[in-house]
């Protein structure tokens, strides 16, 4: 299949960016979206031009490195996948595909389609863990955990930190990301110990970094490649409310 | 020939580690603050080691090539992590895990290391649960286990199909905690370009900032490499696109010996290759073999019809299906170790019984399991894997059998290390997949996660102290010192040389070529002629690369092609070493299968008399032949026998 | 305010005030409907008089004002912060929104705010400040109460006012449709057991409350 790509090109963080149009030809329907970009890049390099920079790594939908806002949707026109798992059979021959970087104040563009997502790390650093050191912990089966909660915790823990929730949200809010970690740990007895401190400092950090406010639009849930539920956001709100009033 | 000192502690096997810890040197708390440690890589081994070392009070500088420490490739491990907890009461023990691992590795791993690994495996599970890793649980609230290849007990702990992710996020949490505390300094989007030595000891690294393109210098009292494996030398592998051998390769070039370079693991359950634009292969967790049955058609004509798309596998009657693993290995059946399963698939396909349009695939069928357990049970166990398969192949595995084919997945080889995980360069430690230890010639499923975390949480924090205890009065290495100057000049020179070529071929085209050579001659089946050809081909490919590669742009700012070029140039050199190693080992063992050395039934034939040693290669210069050093392997606690998965 | 309070604190206040205002809408509607129940306006005027003079209600009125004020100010603050959070937008607008009306809360909110202003001028200020409401004469006797009913009936004889009123109420419905379930989510009530009910009830609320309001001008316009 042949496609017309409109890709955001930006030399570095301080440069002015612009859209550049590239045609690509003879793309297989079975290729992944990133493999299609590989083909384009190979062609660009062969012609001595700078290839399009985009983040990617595992190419199996788990590392959270790939991003891309494709035709108005983070990770493109398929549900519950990352861009690396998006296949060209989801596109029509001759289609124009607009590829943009994630857009949010806390996620500045580094180059072309790569953005800086380190604010997510900063949020986790502010408390997204259980403060135990190596060694000196009890036997793993000492604390029975109800299966339902363990499963809910796993649902939340599936977050890959890709930032699609922020990219999709009309307010560039990071609530789904933050709430996934808060929820995972709030649901488990190990995490309950410092639950109050955790939710307060993570939310404060999220606000400081300049993410927008949640308006319960649920675009985040719709676009999350790991189907993280907005019930986690409610759980975080609840945790936060309890932390504030107690 | 230098004698390699493996520094295995004295005493009975079960007491070696305890003895070591009881008598090792420690650094007093006040002095730990004065010591800097560099950690390269933030996967399970690097992340957990960095966090644990920082908890002890050391200053740790951590480097990773990704934008966040959470993205290291450990994250992609699916199936689980082994531990000798014996929670299911099915007869497991530390000894049995040790035994299975040594046997699974085809008796090419060091006994003492493997025993220690089995010993600390239980601590890992405790640690991870305390961190809030959401392992699967039973209704009673206790941890659930599943079984994996190469074992007769259920000892694998798992978190759905995302065990690696959850364990890595646990380590990442611990690391984040220490970063907040201030004793870990995190450097992301940095690639190690060189190890800096002073007086023969590893004292720092030179890194390239992947955003600015600038070279940066960092000094320390010890360096830990946890930079992962080198499966991407095959171009197509299940490794992440950015996984590379460069950090380990630079260490090798600075004097660290490379152990067992040719021992790579070919994973039997990957989604088959479907096109030449393909950039990587996707693994389907080995846990699928718990319930899936592997088969190919019994009749060649059926296979041919399937290849042409004229016949559907669902229309092949039961009696015309060859469940070849169950046929050949009645005791272990579909759960034989990975190398055995992979080779058996290759054997069937080479004989013309393969399926799929390339003929390079076999079926993994869940029909019986669905009939026995119901679709909902299968969905609960493997739903995410089935969905992943459907997304990639566009076929519903609940209705038609999955197609799988072996792919490069893991490298058992790596930098040679002694019992303390220290390389032949004093002060340079190596952990996780980057080192050669523990797995011998083949790794069992769910053991990589165990090894990474064992090294990081429970081994390196002890053994590194043993080294650092007498480094407390050593001053910080000045980054303006001549050692750094020299290193930077060398690295800069190399980068300039690469950028100046401006040839006509892309970096990827070279990567594909090295991958094809490796897959054809240094892959699942190896022969003397093939390996010799590979060495020659790689030599000429190296020449071609250094005269014809085209890297657009310059060294100011981000240059992805330059990053890749550095890695590919290292892969070409590494490939040659792998071929040499495979050529020198005139036997078949584990993942290393020399076609000349097989039984009449096509099973691997080991030569314990002549090859029961670790191959450790010493670098002598880019156009010089490396020197082979041998570390003899002594099995005092285990009876060495031909692996047998036909009877229990 | 934006500096001092966290995003979730603001959201919680926003939703508590929203829920409070929704209760007020029900009370207001039940009084308005008295106009349809009793065309003589006696019930309506009595109720209006009670609301306008009862000391408790009069005090509570200030709480209501405060509720409105907090809800409105927070709405603007949150929205401005949200705009700042994405200084450069997308070329292709996001296509993934789930709760459609949530995208237009600021727009529907501003229209409702304007309507509220007009409403104040037409009713509240007339009775409280300008004192231009005639007394209510029942059977030739001056009851001493203001005839709020006649003010309403007269206004609802103007077709343009009725159209404007109907449009404003439809927009209020949009605002409520998202606001109702959103408020519960913000205070942390989201559970597979209750949420479908909350969402369903919210849709019904957002349809029937505005319909109830709209029924009054339509009936009055068509019958007088």
Coordinates of N, CA, C and O in Angstrom, one line a residue, chain A residues 61-131:
Chain A
X61 N 5.1 -3.9 22.8 CA 4.0 -3.3 23.6 C 4.2 -3.3 25.1 O 3.2 -3.2 25.8
X62 N 5.4 -3.4 25.6 CA 5.5 -3.5 27.1 C 6.5 -2.4 27.6 O 6.3 -2.1 28.8
X63 N 7.5 -2.0 26.9 CA 8.5 -1.1 27.5 C 7.9 0.3 27.6 O 8.4 1.1 28.5
X64 N 6.9 0.7 26.8 CA 6.3 2.0 27.0 C 7.1 3.1 26.3 O 6.8 4.3 26.5
X65 N 8.1 2.8 25.5 CA 9.0 3.8 24.9 C 8.3 4.4 23.7 O 8.5 5.6 23.5
X66 N 7.6 3.7 22.9 CA 7.0 4.3 21.7 C 5.8 5.2 22.0 O 5.1 5.0 23.0
X67 N 5.6 6.1 21.2 CA 4.6 7.1 21.5 C 3.8 7.4 20.2 O 3.3 6.5 19.6
X68 N 3.8 8.6 19.7 CA 3.2 9.0 18.4 C 1.7 9.2 18.5 O 0.9 8.3 18.9
X69 N 1.3 10.4 18.1 CA -0.1 10.8 18.0 C -0.5 10.7 16.5 O 0.0 11.5 15.7
X70 N -1.2 9.6 16.2 CA -1.4 9.3 14.8 C -2.8 9.6 14.4 O -3.8 9.0 15.0
X71 N -3.0 10.5 13.4 CA -4.4 10.8 13.0 C -5.3 11.1 14.1 O -6.5 10.6 14.2
X72 N -4.8 11.9 15.1 CA -5.7 12.3 16.2 C -5.9 11.3 17.3 O -6.7 11.5 18.2
X73 N -5.1 10.2 17.3 CA -5.2 9.3 18.4 C -3.8 8.8 18.9 O -3.0 8.5 18.0
X74 N -3.6 8.9 20.2 CA -2.3 8.3 20.7 C -2.2 6.8 20.4 O -3.2 6.1 20.5
X75 N -1.1 6.4 19.9 CA -0.9 5.0 19.5 C -1.8 4.6 18.3 O -1.9 3.4 18.0
X76 N -2.4 5.6 17.6 CA -3.1 5.3 16.4 C -4.5 4.6 16.4 O -5.0 4.4 17.5
X77 N -5.0 4.3 15.2 CA -6.4 3.9 15.1 C -6.6 2.5 15.5 O -7.2 1.7 14.7
X78 N -6.2 2.0 16.6 CA -6.6 0.7 17.1 C -6.7 0.8 18.6 O -6.1 1.6 19.2
X79 N -7.5 -0.1 19.2 CA -7.7 0.0 20.6 C -6.7 -1.0 21.3 O -6.3 -2.0 20.8
X80 N -6.3 -0.6 22.5 CA -5.5 -1.5 23.4 C -4.2 -1.9 22.8 O -3.8 -3.0 23.0
X81 N -3.6 -1.1 22.0 CA -2.3 -1.4 21.5 C -1.3 -0.2 21.6 O -1.8 1.0 21.7
X82 N -0.1 -0.4 21.6 CA 0.9 0.6 21.5 C 1.2 0.8 20.0 O 0.9 -0.1 19.2
X83 N 1.9 1.9 19.7 CA 2.2 2.1 18.3 C 3.0 1.0 17.7 O 2.8 0.6 16.5
X84 N 3.9 0.4 18.5 CA 4.7 -0.7 17.9 C 3.8 -1.9 17.6 O 4.2 -2.8 16.8
X85 N 2.6 -2.0 18.2 CA 1.8 -3.2 17.9 C 0.7 -2.8 16.9 O -0.2 -3.7 16.5
X86 N 0.7 -1.6 16.4 CA -0.3 -1.2 15.4 C 0.2 -1.7 14.1 O 1.3 -1.5 13.7
X87 N -0.7 -2.3 13.3 CA -0.3 -2.8 12.0 C -0.9 -2.0 10.9 O -2.0 -1.4 11.0
X88 N -0.3 -2.1 9.8 CA -0.7 -1.2 8.6 C -2.0 -1.6 8.1 O -2.6 -0.9 7.3
X89 N -2.5 -2.9 8.4 CA -3.8 -3.3 7.9 C -4.9 -2.4 8.5 O -6.0 -2.4 8.0
X90 N -4.6 -1.6 9.5 CA -5.5 -0.6 10.0 C -5.7 0.6 9.2 O -6.4 1.5 9.5
X91 N -4.9 0.8 8.1 CA -4.9 2.0 7.3 C -5.4 1.6 5.9 O -5.3 0.4 5.5
X92 N -5.9 2.6 5.2 CA -6.3 2.4 3.8 C -5.3 2.8 2.9 O -4.5 3.7 3.1
X93 N -5.2 2.1 1.7 CA -4.3 2.5 0.7 C -4.5 3.9 0.3 O -5.6 4.3 0.1
X94 N -3.4 4.7 0.2 CA -3.6 6.1 -0.3 C -3.9 7.1 0.8 O -4.0 8.3 0.6
X95 N -4.1 6.6 2.0 CA -4.5 7.4 3.1 C -3.3 8.4 3.5 O -2.2 8.2 3.3
X96 N -3.8 9.6 4.0 CA -2.8 10.6 4.5 C -2.7 10.3 6.1 O -3.8 10.3 6.7
X97 N -1.5 10.1 6.6 CA -1.4 9.8 8.0 C -0.6 11.0 8.6 O 0.5 11.3 8.2
X98 N -1.2 11.6 9.6 CA -0.5 12.7 10.3 C 0.1 12.2 11.6 O -0.6 11.6 12.4
X99 N 1.4 12.4 11.7 CA 2.1 11.9 12.9 C 2.7 13.0 13.7 O 3.5 13.8 13.2
X100 N 2.2 13.1 14.9 CA 2.6 14.2 15.8 C 3.3 13.7 17.1 O 3.0 12.6 17.5
X101 N 4.1 14.5 17.7 CA 4.6 14.0 19.0 C 3.5 14.2 20.1 O 2.5 14.9 19.9
X102 N 3.7 13.6 21.3 CA 2.8 13.9 22.4 C 2.9 15.4 22.6 O 4.0 15.9 22.6
X103 N 1.8 16.0 22.9 CA 1.8 17.4 23.2 C 1.3 17.7 24.7 O 0.2 17.3 25.0
X104 N 2.2 18.2 25.5 CA 1.9 18.6 26.9 C 3.0 19.5 27.4 O 4.2 19.2 27.0
X105 N 2.7 20.4 28.2 CA 3.7 21.3 28.7 C 4.8 20.5 29.4 O 6.0 20.8 29.2
X106 N 4.5 19.6 30.2 CA 5.6 18.8 30.9 C 6.3 17.9 30.0 O 7.3 17.3 30.5
X107 N 5.9 17.6 28.8 CA 6.5 16.7 27.9 C 7.2 17.5 26.7 O 6.7 17.3 25.5
X108 N 8.2 18.3 26.9 CA 8.7 19.0 25.7 C 9.3 18.1 24.7 O 9.8 17.0 25.0
X109 N 9.3 18.5 23.4 CA 9.8 17.8 22.3 C 11.4 17.8 22.4 O 11.9 18.9 22.7
X110 N 12.0 16.7 22.3 CA 13.5 16.7 22.3 C 14.0 16.8 20.8 O 14.9 17.5 20.5
X111 N 13.4 15.9 20.0 CA 13.7 16.0 18.6 C 12.6 15.3 17.8 O 12.1 14.2 18.2
X112 N 12.1 15.9 16.7 CA 11.1 15.3 15.9 C 9.9 14.8 16.7 O 9.2 15.5 17.3
X113 N 9.8 13.4 16.8 CA 8.7 12.9 17.5 C 9.0 12.4 18.9 O 8.2 11.8 19.6
X114 N 10.3 12.6 19.3 CA 10.7 12.2 20.7 C 10.3 13.3 21.7 O 10.7 14.5 21.4
X115 N 9.7 12.9 22.8 CA 9.5 13.9 23.8 C 10.1 13.5 25.1 O 10.5 12.3 25.3
X116 N 10.3 14.4 26.0 CA 10.9 14.1 27.3 C 9.8 13.7 28.3 O 9.0 14.6 28.7
X117 N 9.8 12.5 28.7 CA 8.7 12.0 29.7 C 9.3 11.8 31.1 O 8.7 11.2 31.9
X118 N 10.4 12.4 31.3 CA 11.0 12.2 32.7 C 10.1 12.7 33.8 O 10.3 12.3 34.9
X119 N 9.2 13.7 33.6 CA 8.3 14.0 34.7 C 7.6 12.8 35.3 O 7.3 12.8 36.5
X120 N 7.3 11.8 34.5 CA 6.7 10.6 35.0 C 7.6 9.9 36.1 O 7.2 9.5 37.1
X121 N 8.9 9.9 35.8 CA 9.9 9.4 36.7 C 9.9 10.2 38.0 O 10.0 9.7 39.1
X122 N 9.8 11.5 37.8 CA 9.8 12.4 39.0 C 8.6 12.1 39.9 O 8.7 12.2 41.1
X123 N 7.4 11.9 39.2 CA 6.2 11.6 40.0 C 6.4 10.3 40.8 O 6.1 10.2 42.0
X124 N 7.0 9.3 40.2 CA 7.2 8.0 40.9 C 8.2 8.2 42.0 O 8.0 7.7 43.1
X125 N 9.2 9.0 41.8 CA 10.2 9.3 42.8 C 9.6 9.9 44.0 O 10.1 9.8 45.1
X126 N 8.5 10.7 43.8 CA 7.9 11.4 44.9 C 7.2 10.4 45.9 O 6.7 10.9 46.9
X127 N 7.1 9.1 45.5 CA 6.5 8.2 46.5 C 5.8 7.0 45.9 O 5.1 6.3 46.6
X128 N 6.0 6.7 44.6 CA 5.4 5.6 43.9 C 6.0 4.3 44.2 O 6.3 3.6 43.2
X129 N 6.3 3.9 45.4 CA 6.9 2.7 45.8 C 6.6 2.3 47.2 O 6.0 3.2 47.9
X130 N 7.0 1.1 47.6 CA 6.9 0.8 49.0 C 8.3 1.0 49.6 O 9.3 0.5 49.0
X131 N 8.5 1.7 50.7 CA 9.8 2.0 51.2 C 10.4 0.9 52.0 O 10.5 0.9 53.2

